[in-house]
Amino acid sequence: LKLSACNVKWCAVLLHQLPTDVPRHLLTHTCGHVQSLQPVEMNAPVSVLLLACLACLACVSAVNKPHPTDKKVLVELFVMSRCPDAQRAEARFNEILQRVHNITHVQLHFIADNAGQTVTCKHGDIECAGNRQQLCVYDKSPGAENYQSFWQFIMCQNAAPAEVGQLPLAERCLGQLSKSLADQARACMTGYEGEGLLRADAAIAPQRSVTRSCTIFINGEKRCIHDGGRWYDCPGGYEVDDFVASICEAFWTKTGEWPAVCGQDKLRAHMNEVVARQIHH
C-alpha cells in the first residue's frame, strides 16, 4: 500500500499518533514540495511519512483559503504583524471595512524569509509568532465570519502593538471569539499546523514580487503601498473614500451589480467615469 501526497484522512490519523517531540525541522516543507512528492511506501520511516503529511496538510489549507463568499471583493494586505506601517495601514482598513465589510473578504499575507529550515521574520521570533497566530485565526474563521472574527482579532492585537506575538495577548483576543473557533485557533497556533501555515504563507510574497509592508491588492491587482510612514504607488488615492470607491468598483466589475452600501450617488459618478473613459478611447 502506498501513501499519496494528499491522503488527508490517513495523515490525520498518523499525526494524532505521533509523539509531541517530533523535530521541528520536519515541519519546514510546504505546498511547493507537494507536487514533487512521489507516492510513499507505508513502511517508510515515520519521518518520511510525516513530511508527506505535513506538506499535504499545509497545501490543502492554503488551497482552501481564501474562499471569498460568493461575490465578495478580495482585499489582500501583505504585512508583518509587528510592523508599524502595517498596523497603520490596517487601522485605515478598519475604517474602510466598517463601511464595506459585507462586500469584502480580507486576507493577510506575511512577508518573511522561508529559505532556511525555519521561517525568520524581520522583527524577530516574536513577530513570527504573531504571524502564526493571525494565520491560524484566519484559517479557522468561516468565510462568513471574516470580518466579525478574523478582522476583530487583528484589531484586538493591534490595540497592544508592543505585545503582538505574545501568548497572553493572543489569549485575550481569542477570548473575544466563539469558544469553538478559539479552541481550533489555539491548537493551530501551538501545533504543527501553525508552522505549516507560516511557511506556506511566507512563500506567497516572493511569488507576487512583494517586498514592502504594507502592500495592498484588490481582486489580485496591486492597489497601493504604505511603507516608511507614507503612501505611494496609489493611483486611485489612499484615503478611506478612495479605497471604498475601489472596492465598490471592483464589486461592480466582478458581479455587474452595484451594492447598496456604496450609494446611488457613487454609482452615478462611477458610470460617468466609465462613459468618459469609453469616449476618450
PDB file of C-alpha atoms in Angstrom:
ATOM      1  CA  LEU A   1       0.000   0.000   0.000  1.00  0.00           C
ATOM      2  CA  LYS A   2       1.277   3.447  -0.885  1.00  0.00           C
ATOM      3  CA  LEU A   3       0.505   6.849   0.629  1.00  0.00           C
ATOM      4  CA  SER A   4      -0.302   9.523  -1.916  1.00  0.00           C
ATOM      5  CA  ALA A   5       0.804  13.068  -1.129  1.00  0.00           C
ATOM      6  CA  CYS A   6      -2.712  14.131  -0.219  1.00  0.00           C
ATOM      7  CA  ASN A   7      -4.330  11.218   1.578  1.00  0.00           C
ATOM      8  CA  VAL A   8      -5.596  13.633   4.198  1.00  0.00           C
ATOM      9  CA  LYS A   9      -7.597  11.212   6.358  1.00  0.00           C
ATOM     10  CA  TRP A  10      -4.639   8.865   6.713  1.00  0.00           C
ATOM     11  CA  CYS A  11      -2.396  11.828   7.536  1.00  0.00           C
ATOM     12  CA  ALA A  12      -4.709  12.954  10.295  1.00  0.00           C
ATOM     13  CA  VAL A  13      -4.583   9.502  11.892  1.00  0.00           C
ATOM     14  CA  LEU A  14      -0.786   9.440  11.728  1.00  0.00           C
ATOM     15  CA  LEU A  15      -0.383  12.938  13.160  1.00  0.00           C
ATOM     16  CA  HIS A  16      -2.596  12.130  16.156  1.00  0.00           C
ATOM     17  CA  GLN A  17      -0.457   9.076  16.932  1.00  0.00           C
ATOM     18  CA  LEU A  18       2.919  10.855  16.742  1.00  0.00           C
ATOM     19  CA  PRO A  19       4.868  11.858  19.851  1.00  0.00           C
ATOM     20  CA  THR A  20       4.929  15.550  20.694  1.00  0.00           C
ATOM     21  CA  ASP A  21       8.707  15.873  20.420  1.00  0.00           C
ATOM     22  CA  VAL A  22       8.992  15.361  16.657  1.00  0.00           C
ATOM     23  CA  PRO A  23      11.945  17.509  15.459  1.00  0.00           C
ATOM     24  CA  ARG A  24      10.937  20.945  14.201  1.00  0.00           C
ATOM     25  CA  HIS A  25      12.982  20.590  11.018  1.00  0.00           C
ATOM     26  CA  LEU A  26      10.431  18.075   9.777  1.00  0.00           C
ATOM     27  CA  LEU A  27       7.894  20.893   9.673  1.00  0.00           C
ATOM     28  CA  THR A  28       9.772  23.039   7.175  1.00  0.00           C
ATOM     29  CA  HIS A  29       8.239  21.717   3.959  1.00  0.00           C
ATOM     30  CA  THR A  30       5.068  23.111   2.449  1.00  0.00           C
ATOM     31  CA  CYS A  31       2.879  23.357  -0.588  1.00  0.00           C
ATOM     32  CA  GLY A  32       5.621  23.833  -3.139  1.00  0.00           C
ATOM     33  CA  HIS A  33       7.025  20.421  -2.281  1.00  0.00           C
ATOM     34  CA  VAL A  34       3.769  18.524  -2.647  1.00  0.00           C
ATOM     35  CA  GLN A  35       3.868  18.427  -6.426  1.00  0.00           C
ATOM     36  CA  SER A  36       7.284  16.753  -6.352  1.00  0.00           C
ATOM     37  CA  LEU A  37       6.357  14.134  -3.744  1.00  0.00           C
ATOM     38  CA  GLN A  38       6.116  10.654  -5.159  1.00  0.00           C
ATOM     39  CA  PRO A  39       3.837   8.071  -3.541  1.00  0.00           C
ATOM     40  CA  VAL A  40       5.421   6.941  -0.289  1.00  0.00           C
ATOM     41  CA  GLU A  41       5.539   3.336   0.887  1.00  0.00           C
ATOM     42  CA  MET A  42       3.574   2.804   4.103  1.00  0.00           C
ATOM     43  CA  ASN A  43       6.594   1.059   5.643  1.00  0.00           C
ATOM     44  CA  ALA A  44       8.813   4.098   5.037  1.00  0.00           C
ATOM     45  CA  PRO A  45      10.402   5.777   8.076  1.00  0.00           C
ATOM     46  CA  VAL A  46       7.937   7.795  10.099  1.00  0.00           C
ATOM     47  CA  SER A  47       9.891  10.970   9.300  1.00  0.00           C
ATOM     48  CA  VAL A  48       9.229  10.463   5.581  1.00  0.00           C
ATOM     49  CA  LEU A  49       5.544   9.828   6.188  1.00  0.00           C
ATOM     50  CA  LEU A  50       5.327  12.851   8.465  1.00  0.00           C
ATOM     51  CA  LEU A  51       6.987  15.049   5.857  1.00  0.00           C
ATOM     52  CA  ALA A  52       4.471  13.994   3.223  1.00  0.00           C
ATOM     53  CA  CYS A  53       1.568  14.569   5.589  1.00  0.00           C
ATOM     54  CA  LEU A  54       2.671  17.983   6.806  1.00  0.00           C
ATOM     55  CA  ALA A  55       3.335  19.190   3.279  1.00  0.00           C
ATOM     56  CA  CYS A  56      -0.036  17.868   2.204  1.00  0.00           C
ATOM     57  CA  LEU A  57      -2.000  19.351   5.075  1.00  0.00           C
ATOM     58  CA  ALA A  58      -0.357  22.765   4.705  1.00  0.00           C
ATOM     59  CA  CYS A  59      -1.131  22.659   0.999  1.00  0.00           C
ATOM     60  CA  VAL A  60      -4.747  21.677   1.495  1.00  0.00           C
ATOM     61  CA  SER A  61      -5.249  24.517   3.956  1.00  0.00           C
ATOM     62  CA  ALA A  62      -3.576  27.054   1.647  1.00  0.00           C
ATOM     63  CA  VAL A  63      -5.548  25.883  -1.381  1.00  0.00           C
ATOM     64  CA  ASN A  64      -8.827  26.118   0.513  1.00  0.00           C
ATOM     65  CA  LYS A  65      -8.082  29.736   1.527  1.00  0.00           C
ATOM     66  CA  PRO A  66      -9.097  32.306   0.621  1.00  0.00           C
ATOM     67  CA  HIS A  67     -12.647  31.407  -0.266  1.00  0.00           C
ATOM     68  CA  PRO A  68     -14.403  34.780  -0.517  1.00  0.00           C
ATOM     69  CA  THR A  69     -18.052  34.001  -0.065  1.00  0.00           C
ATOM     70  CA  ASP A  70     -19.809  34.249  -3.393  1.00  0.00           C
ATOM     71  CA  LYS A  71     -19.285  37.705  -4.854  1.00  0.00           C
ATOM     72  CA  LYS A  72     -17.118  39.441  -2.283  1.00  0.00           C
ATOM     73  CA  VAL A  73     -14.092  41.513  -3.260  1.00  0.00           C
ATOM     74  CA  LEU A  74     -10.795  40.010  -2.111  1.00  0.00           C
ATOM     75  CA  VAL A  75      -8.564  42.531  -0.339  1.00  0.00           C
ATOM     76  CA  GLU A  76      -5.072  41.239   0.446  1.00  0.00           C
ATOM     77  CA  LEU A  77      -2.670  43.064   2.729  1.00  0.00           C
ATOM     78  CA  PHE A  78       0.978  41.947   2.640  1.00  0.00           C
ATOM     79  CA  VAL A  79       2.274  42.813   6.093  1.00  0.00           C
ATOM     80  CA  MET A  80       4.460  41.945   9.075  1.00  0.00           C
ATOM     81  CA  SER A  81       2.475  41.543  12.268  1.00  0.00           C
ATOM     82  CA  ARG A  82       4.720  43.849  14.348  1.00  0.00           C
ATOM     83  CA  CYS A  83       5.427  46.374  11.577  1.00  0.00           C
ATOM     84  CA  PRO A  84       4.215  49.913  12.425  1.00  0.00           C
ATOM     85  CA  ASP A  85       3.494  50.644   8.752  1.00  0.00           C
ATOM     86  CA  ALA A  86       1.344  47.522   8.529  1.00  0.00           C
ATOM     87  CA  GLN A  87      -0.558  48.417  11.683  1.00  0.00           C
ATOM     88  CA  ARG A  88      -1.220  51.951  10.406  1.00  0.00           C
ATOM     89  CA  ALA A  89      -2.495  50.544   7.105  1.00  0.00           C
ATOM     90  CA  GLU A  90      -4.674  48.049   8.962  1.00  0.00           C
ATOM     91  CA  ALA A  91      -6.086  50.907  11.062  1.00  0.00           C
ATOM     92  CA  ARG A  92      -7.103  52.660   7.864  1.00  0.00           C
ATOM     93  CA  PHE A  93      -8.644  49.494   6.517  1.00  0.00           C
ATOM     94  CA  ASN A  94     -10.595  49.131   9.721  1.00  0.00           C
ATOM     95  CA  GLU A  95     -12.350  52.383   8.808  1.00  0.00           C
ATOM     96  CA  ILE A  96     -12.883  51.098   5.278  1.00  0.00           C
ATOM     97  CA  LEU A  97     -14.264  47.742   6.403  1.00  0.00           C
ATOM     98  CA  GLN A  98     -16.680  49.382   8.800  1.00  0.00           C
ATOM     99  CA  ARG A  99     -18.365  50.679   5.654  1.00  0.00           C
ATOM    100  CA  VAL A 100     -17.969  47.838   3.127  1.00  0.00           C
ATOM    101  CA  HIS A 101     -17.177  44.682   5.111  1.00  0.00           C
ATOM    102  CA  ASN A 102     -20.314  42.975   3.787  1.00  0.00           C
ATOM    103  CA  ILE A 103     -18.887  43.038   0.225  1.00  0.00           C
ATOM    104  CA  THR A 104     -15.258  42.440   1.218  1.00  0.00           C
ATOM    105  CA  HIS A 105     -13.173  39.420   2.157  1.00  0.00           C
ATOM    106  CA  VAL A 106      -9.875  40.477   3.710  1.00  0.00           C
ATOM    107  CA  GLN A 107      -6.762  38.320   3.971  1.00  0.00           C
ATOM    108  CA  LEU A 108      -3.300  38.995   5.353  1.00  0.00           C
ATOM    109  CA  HIS A 109      -0.109  37.566   3.876  1.00  0.00           C
ATOM    110  CA  PHE A 110       3.135  37.827   5.807  1.00  0.00           C
ATOM    111  CA  ILE A 111       6.478  38.986   4.480  1.00  0.00           C
ATOM    112  CA  ALA A 112       9.155  36.707   5.944  1.00  0.00           C
ATOM    113  CA  ASP A 113      12.134  34.603   4.873  1.00  0.00           C
ATOM    114  CA  ASN A 114      11.429  30.902   4.442  1.00  0.00           C
ATOM    115  CA  ALA A 115      14.656  29.981   2.664  1.00  0.00           C
ATOM    116  CA  GLY A 116      16.165  28.163   5.659  1.00  0.00           C
ATOM    117  CA  GLN A 117      14.955  25.300   7.814  1.00  0.00           C
ATOM    118  CA  THR A 118      12.844  27.712   9.838  1.00  0.00           C
ATOM    119  CA  VAL A 119      10.962  30.865   8.883  1.00  0.00           C
ATOM    120  CA  THR A 120      12.670  34.076  10.007  1.00  0.00           C
ATOM    121  CA  CYS A 121      10.929  37.418  10.460  1.00  0.00           C
ATOM    122  CA  LYS A 122      12.301  40.956  10.313  1.00  0.00           C
ATOM    123  CA  HIS A 123      11.194  41.799  13.838  1.00  0.00           C
ATOM    124  CA  GLY A 124      12.330  38.502  15.340  1.00  0.00           C
ATOM    125  CA  ASP A 125      10.767  35.277  16.543  1.00  0.00           C
ATOM    126  CA  ILE A 126       8.048  37.193  18.384  1.00  0.00           C
ATOM    127  CA  GLU A 127       6.829  38.519  15.031  1.00  0.00           C
ATOM    128  CA  CYS A 128       6.836  35.017  13.550  1.00  0.00           C
ATOM    129  CA  ALA A 129       4.643  34.017  16.492  1.00  0.00           C
ATOM    130  CA  GLY A 130       2.297  36.916  15.751  1.00  0.00           C
ATOM    131  CA  ASN A 131       2.164  35.969  12.086  1.00  0.00           C
ATOM    132  CA  ARG A 132       1.358  32.381  13.015  1.00  0.00           C
ATOM    133  CA  GLN A 133      -1.371  33.431  15.445  1.00  0.00           C
ATOM    134  CA  GLN A 134      -3.083  35.618  12.859  1.00  0.00           C
ATOM    135  CA  LEU A 135      -2.796  32.958  10.150  1.00  0.00           C
ATOM    136  CA  CYS A 136      -4.393  30.373  12.431  1.00  0.00           C
ATOM    137  CA  VAL A 137      -7.342  32.601  13.281  1.00  0.00           C
ATOM    138  CA  TYR A 138      -7.835  33.349   9.578  1.00  0.00           C
ATOM    139  CA  ASP A 139      -7.633  29.671   8.704  1.00  0.00           C
ATOM    140  CA  LYS A 140     -10.219  28.675  11.311  1.00  0.00           C
ATOM    141  CA  SER A 141     -12.639  31.558  10.692  1.00  0.00           C
ATOM    142  CA  PRO A 142     -15.514  30.635   8.370  1.00  0.00           C
ATOM    143  CA  GLY A 143     -15.795  32.915   5.370  1.00  0.00           C
ATOM    144  CA  ALA A 144     -18.996  34.413   6.751  1.00  0.00           C
ATOM    145  CA  GLU A 145     -17.081  35.432   9.909  1.00  0.00           C
ATOM    146  CA  ASN A 146     -14.156  37.038   8.101  1.00  0.00           C
ATOM    147  CA  TYR A 147     -14.936  40.485   9.494  1.00  0.00           C
ATOM    148  CA  GLN A 148     -16.653  39.582  12.760  1.00  0.00           C
ATOM    149  CA  SER A 149     -13.999  37.098  13.892  1.00  0.00           C
ATOM    150  CA  PHE A 150     -10.736  37.265  11.962  1.00  0.00           C
ATOM    151  CA  TRP A 151     -10.575  41.024  11.457  1.00  0.00           C
ATOM    152  CA  GLN A 152     -11.649  41.768  15.022  1.00  0.00           C
ATOM    153  CA  PHE A 153      -8.839  39.515  16.266  1.00  0.00           C
ATOM    154  CA  ILE A 154      -6.364  41.599  14.227  1.00  0.00           C
ATOM    155  CA  MET A 155      -7.757  44.839  15.664  1.00  0.00           C
ATOM    156  CA  CYS A 156      -7.583  43.403  19.176  1.00  0.00           C
ATOM    157  CA  GLN A 157      -3.909  42.562  18.766  1.00  0.00           C
ATOM    158  CA  ASN A 158      -3.080  45.899  17.141  1.00  0.00           C
ATOM    159  CA  ALA A 159      -4.544  47.695  20.161  1.00  0.00           C
ATOM    160  CA  ALA A 160      -1.426  46.489  22.031  1.00  0.00           C
ATOM    161  CA  PRO A 161       1.235  46.687  19.276  1.00  0.00           C
ATOM    162  CA  ALA A 162       4.201  46.037  21.580  1.00  0.00           C
ATOM    163  CA  GLU A 163       2.601  42.751  22.683  1.00  0.00           C
ATOM    164  CA  VAL A 164       1.797  41.271  19.258  1.00  0.00           C
ATOM    165  CA  GLY A 165       3.107  37.720  19.182  1.00  0.00           C
ATOM    166  CA  GLN A 166       2.984  37.260  22.949  1.00  0.00           C
ATOM    167  CA  LEU A 167       0.725  34.447  24.104  1.00  0.00           C
ATOM    168  CA  PRO A 168      -1.157  36.435  26.800  1.00  0.00           C
ATOM    169  CA  LEU A 169      -2.326  38.944  24.176  1.00  0.00           C
ATOM    170  CA  ALA A 170      -3.332  36.146  21.815  1.00  0.00           C
ATOM    171  CA  GLU A 171      -5.356  34.574  24.618  1.00  0.00           C
ATOM    172  CA  ARG A 172      -7.099  37.859  25.436  1.00  0.00           C
ATOM    173  CA  CYS A 173      -8.040  38.320  21.799  1.00  0.00           C
ATOM    174  CA  LEU A 174      -9.145  34.703  21.407  1.00  0.00           C
ATOM    175  CA  GLY A 175     -11.472  35.371  24.313  1.00  0.00           C
ATOM    176  CA  GLN A 176     -13.490  37.647  22.024  1.00  0.00           C
ATOM    177  CA  LEU A 177     -14.201  34.782  19.625  1.00  0.00           C
ATOM    178  CA  SER A 178     -16.572  31.860  19.911  1.00  0.00           C
ATOM    179  CA  LYS A 179     -15.250  29.042  22.068  1.00  0.00           C
ATOM    180  CA  SER A 180     -15.191  26.614  19.150  1.00  0.00           C
ATOM    181  CA  LEU A 181     -13.204  28.971  16.928  1.00  0.00           C
ATOM    182  CA  ALA A 182     -10.859  29.946  19.758  1.00  0.00           C
ATOM    183  CA  ASP A 183     -10.140  26.305  20.599  1.00  0.00           C
ATOM    184  CA  GLN A 184      -9.372  25.452  16.990  1.00  0.00           C
ATOM    185  CA  ALA A 185      -7.166  28.505  16.501  1.00  0.00           C
ATOM    186  CA  ARG A 186      -5.299  27.859  19.770  1.00  0.00           C
ATOM    187  CA  ALA A 187      -4.492  24.287  18.755  1.00  0.00           C
ATOM    188  CA  CYS A 188      -3.251  25.561  15.396  1.00  0.00           C
ATOM    189  CA  MET A 189      -1.059  28.262  16.977  1.00  0.00           C
ATOM    190  CA  THR A 190       0.709  25.845  19.293  1.00  0.00           C
ATOM    191  CA  GLY A 191       0.982  22.853  16.969  1.00  0.00           C
ATOM    192  CA  TYR A 192       2.451  21.670  13.712  1.00  0.00           C
ATOM    193  CA  GLU A 193      -0.379  23.137  11.670  1.00  0.00           C
ATOM    194  CA  GLY A 194       0.564  26.712  12.514  1.00  0.00           C
ATOM    195  CA  GLU A 195       4.152  26.104  11.447  1.00  0.00           C
ATOM    196  CA  GLY A 196       2.966  24.724   8.126  1.00  0.00           C
ATOM    197  CA  LEU A 197       0.697  27.712   7.533  1.00  0.00           C
ATOM    198  CA  LEU A 198       3.519  30.119   8.375  1.00  0.00           C
ATOM    199  CA  ARG A 199       5.938  28.556   5.917  1.00  0.00           C
ATOM    200  CA  ALA A 200       3.359  28.200   3.163  1.00  0.00           C
ATOM    201  CA  ASP A 201       2.263  31.811   3.525  1.00  0.00           C
ATOM    202  CA  ALA A 202       5.828  33.151   3.575  1.00  0.00           C
ATOM    203  CA  ALA A 203       6.257  31.789   0.033  1.00  0.00           C
ATOM    204  CA  ILE A 204       3.447  33.960  -1.348  1.00  0.00           C
ATOM    205  CA  ALA A 205       5.081  37.407  -1.140  1.00  0.00           C
ATOM    206  CA  PRO A 206       8.096  36.406  -3.297  1.00  0.00           C
ATOM    207  CA  GLN A 207       5.753  34.773  -5.805  1.00  0.00           C
ATOM    208  CA  ARG A 208       3.856  38.067  -6.073  1.00  0.00           C
ATOM    209  CA  SER A 209       7.070  40.183  -6.095  1.00  0.00           C
ATOM    210  CA  VAL A 210       6.062  41.907  -2.853  1.00  0.00           C
ATOM    211  CA  THR A 211       8.768  43.254  -0.540  1.00  0.00           C
ATOM    212  CA  ARG A 212       7.107  46.183   1.254  1.00  0.00           C
ATOM    213  CA  SER A 213       4.859  46.088   4.307  1.00  0.00           C
ATOM    214  CA  CYS A 214       2.107  47.057   3.743  1.00  0.00           C
ATOM    215  CA  THR A 215       1.322  46.285   0.076  1.00  0.00           C
ATOM    216  CA  ILE A 216      -2.353  46.195  -0.817  1.00  0.00           C
ATOM    217  CA  PHE A 217      -4.052  44.174  -3.551  1.00  0.00           C
ATOM    218  CA  ILE A 218      -7.718  44.385  -4.525  1.00  0.00           C
ATOM    219  CA  ASN A 219      -9.041  41.413  -6.507  1.00  0.00           C
ATOM    220  CA  GLY A 220      -5.495  40.401  -7.395  1.00  0.00           C
ATOM    221  CA  GLU A 221      -4.374  43.834  -8.644  1.00  0.00           C
ATOM    222  CA  LYS A 222      -1.759  45.857  -6.781  1.00  0.00           C
ATOM    223  CA  ARG A 223      -3.514  48.943  -5.462  1.00  0.00           C
ATOM    224  CA  CYS A 224      -1.227  50.791  -3.034  1.00  0.00           C
ATOM    225  CA  ILE A 225       1.776  50.654  -0.678  1.00  0.00           C
ATOM    226  CA  HIS A 226       2.182  52.124   2.792  1.00  0.00           C
ATOM    227  CA  ASP A 227       5.823  51.984   3.848  1.00  0.00           C
ATOM    228  CA  GLY A 228       8.229  54.269   5.657  1.00  0.00           C
ATOM    229  CA  GLY A 229       5.329  56.261   7.053  1.00  0.00           C
ATOM    230  CA  ARG A 230       3.996  57.279   3.647  1.00  0.00           C
ATOM    231  CA  TRP A 231       1.553  56.106   0.997  1.00  0.00           C
ATOM    232  CA  TYR A 232       2.782  55.662  -2.571  1.00  0.00           C
ATOM    233  CA  ASP A 233       2.058  53.810  -5.828  1.00  0.00           C
ATOM    234  CA  CYS A 234      -1.624  54.518  -5.148  1.00  0.00           C
ATOM    235  CA  PRO A 235      -3.116  55.614  -8.492  1.00  0.00           C
ATOM    236  CA  GLY A 236      -6.626  55.535  -7.075  1.00  0.00           C
ATOM    237  CA  GLY A 237      -5.717  57.527  -3.970  1.00  0.00           C
ATOM    238  CA  TYR A 238      -5.120  56.377  -0.408  1.00  0.00           C
ATOM    239  CA  GLU A 239      -7.834  57.976   1.694  1.00  0.00           C
ATOM    240  CA  VAL A 240     -10.696  55.946   3.152  1.00  0.00           C
ATOM    241  CA  ASP A 241     -13.134  57.167   0.489  1.00  0.00           C
ATOM    242  CA  ASP A 242     -10.650  56.228  -2.237  1.00  0.00           C
ATOM    243  CA  PHE A 243     -10.350  52.633  -1.073  1.00  0.00           C
ATOM    244  CA  VAL A 244     -14.094  52.342  -0.552  1.00  0.00           C
ATOM    245  CA  ALA A 245     -14.593  53.520  -4.141  1.00  0.00           C
ATOM    246  CA  SER A 246     -12.055  50.955  -5.391  1.00  0.00           C
ATOM    247  CA  ILE A 247     -13.810  48.129  -3.561  1.00  0.00           C
ATOM    248  CA  CYS A 248     -17.217  49.231  -4.858  1.00  0.00           C
ATOM    249  CA  GLU A 249     -15.886  49.405  -8.409  1.00  0.00           C
ATOM    250  CA  ALA A 250     -14.197  46.011  -8.032  1.00  0.00           C
ATOM    251  CA  PHE A 251     -17.506  44.541  -6.882  1.00  0.00           C
ATOM    252  CA  TRP A 252     -19.214  46.105  -9.907  1.00  0.00           C
ATOM    253  CA  THR A 253     -16.555  44.705 -12.256  1.00  0.00           C
ATOM    254  CA  LYS A 254     -16.775  41.255 -10.691  1.00  0.00           C
ATOM    255  CA  THR A 255     -20.554  40.923 -10.481  1.00  0.00           C
ATOM    256  CA  GLY A 256     -22.151  43.559 -12.683  1.00  0.00           C
ATOM    257  CA  GLU A 257     -24.032  44.741  -9.584  1.00  0.00           C
ATOM    258  CA  TRP A 258     -23.704  47.967  -7.639  1.00  0.00           C
ATOM    259  CA  PRO A 259     -24.072  47.260  -3.909  1.00  0.00           C
ATOM    260  CA  ALA A 260     -26.458  49.416  -1.937  1.00  0.00           C
ATOM    261  CA  VAL A 261     -23.774  50.092   0.671  1.00  0.00           C
ATOM    262  CA  CYS A 262     -21.832  52.031  -1.966  1.00  0.00           C
ATOM    263  CA  GLY A 263     -24.626  54.562  -2.516  1.00  0.00           C
ATOM    264  CA  GLN A 264     -26.545  55.585  -5.624  1.00  0.00           C
ATOM    265  CA  ASP A 265     -24.661  58.873  -5.953  1.00  0.00           C
ATOM    266  CA  LYS A 266     -21.419  56.934  -6.184  1.00  0.00           C
ATOM    267  CA  LEU A 267     -22.988  54.714  -8.835  1.00  0.00           C
ATOM    268  CA  ARG A 268     -23.849  57.739 -10.953  1.00  0.00           C
ATOM    269  CA  ALA A 269     -20.335  59.133 -10.547  1.00  0.00           C
ATOM    270  CA  HIS A 270     -18.847  55.766 -11.453  1.00  0.00           C
ATOM    271  CA  MET A 271     -20.994  55.433 -14.539  1.00  0.00           C
ATOM    272  CA  ASN A 272     -20.000  58.937 -15.637  1.00  0.00           C
ATOM    273  CA  GLU A 273     -16.348  57.926 -15.319  1.00  0.00           C
ATOM    274  CA  VAL A 274     -16.960  54.755 -17.328  1.00  0.00           C
ATOM    275  CA  VAL A 275     -18.658  56.733 -20.100  1.00  0.00           C
ATOM    276  CA  ALA A 276     -15.869  59.313 -20.093  1.00  0.00           C
ATOM    277  CA  ARG A 277     -13.247  56.596 -20.440  1.00  0.00           C
ATOM    278  CA  GLN A 278     -15.146  54.995 -23.315  1.00  0.00           C
ATOM    279  CA  ILE A 279     -15.376  58.336 -25.120  1.00  0.00           C
ATOM    280  CA  HIS A 280     -11.695  59.016 -24.518  1.00  0.00           C
ATOM    281  CA  HIS A 281     -10.706  55.664 -26.000  1.00  0.00           C
TER     282      HIS A 281
END
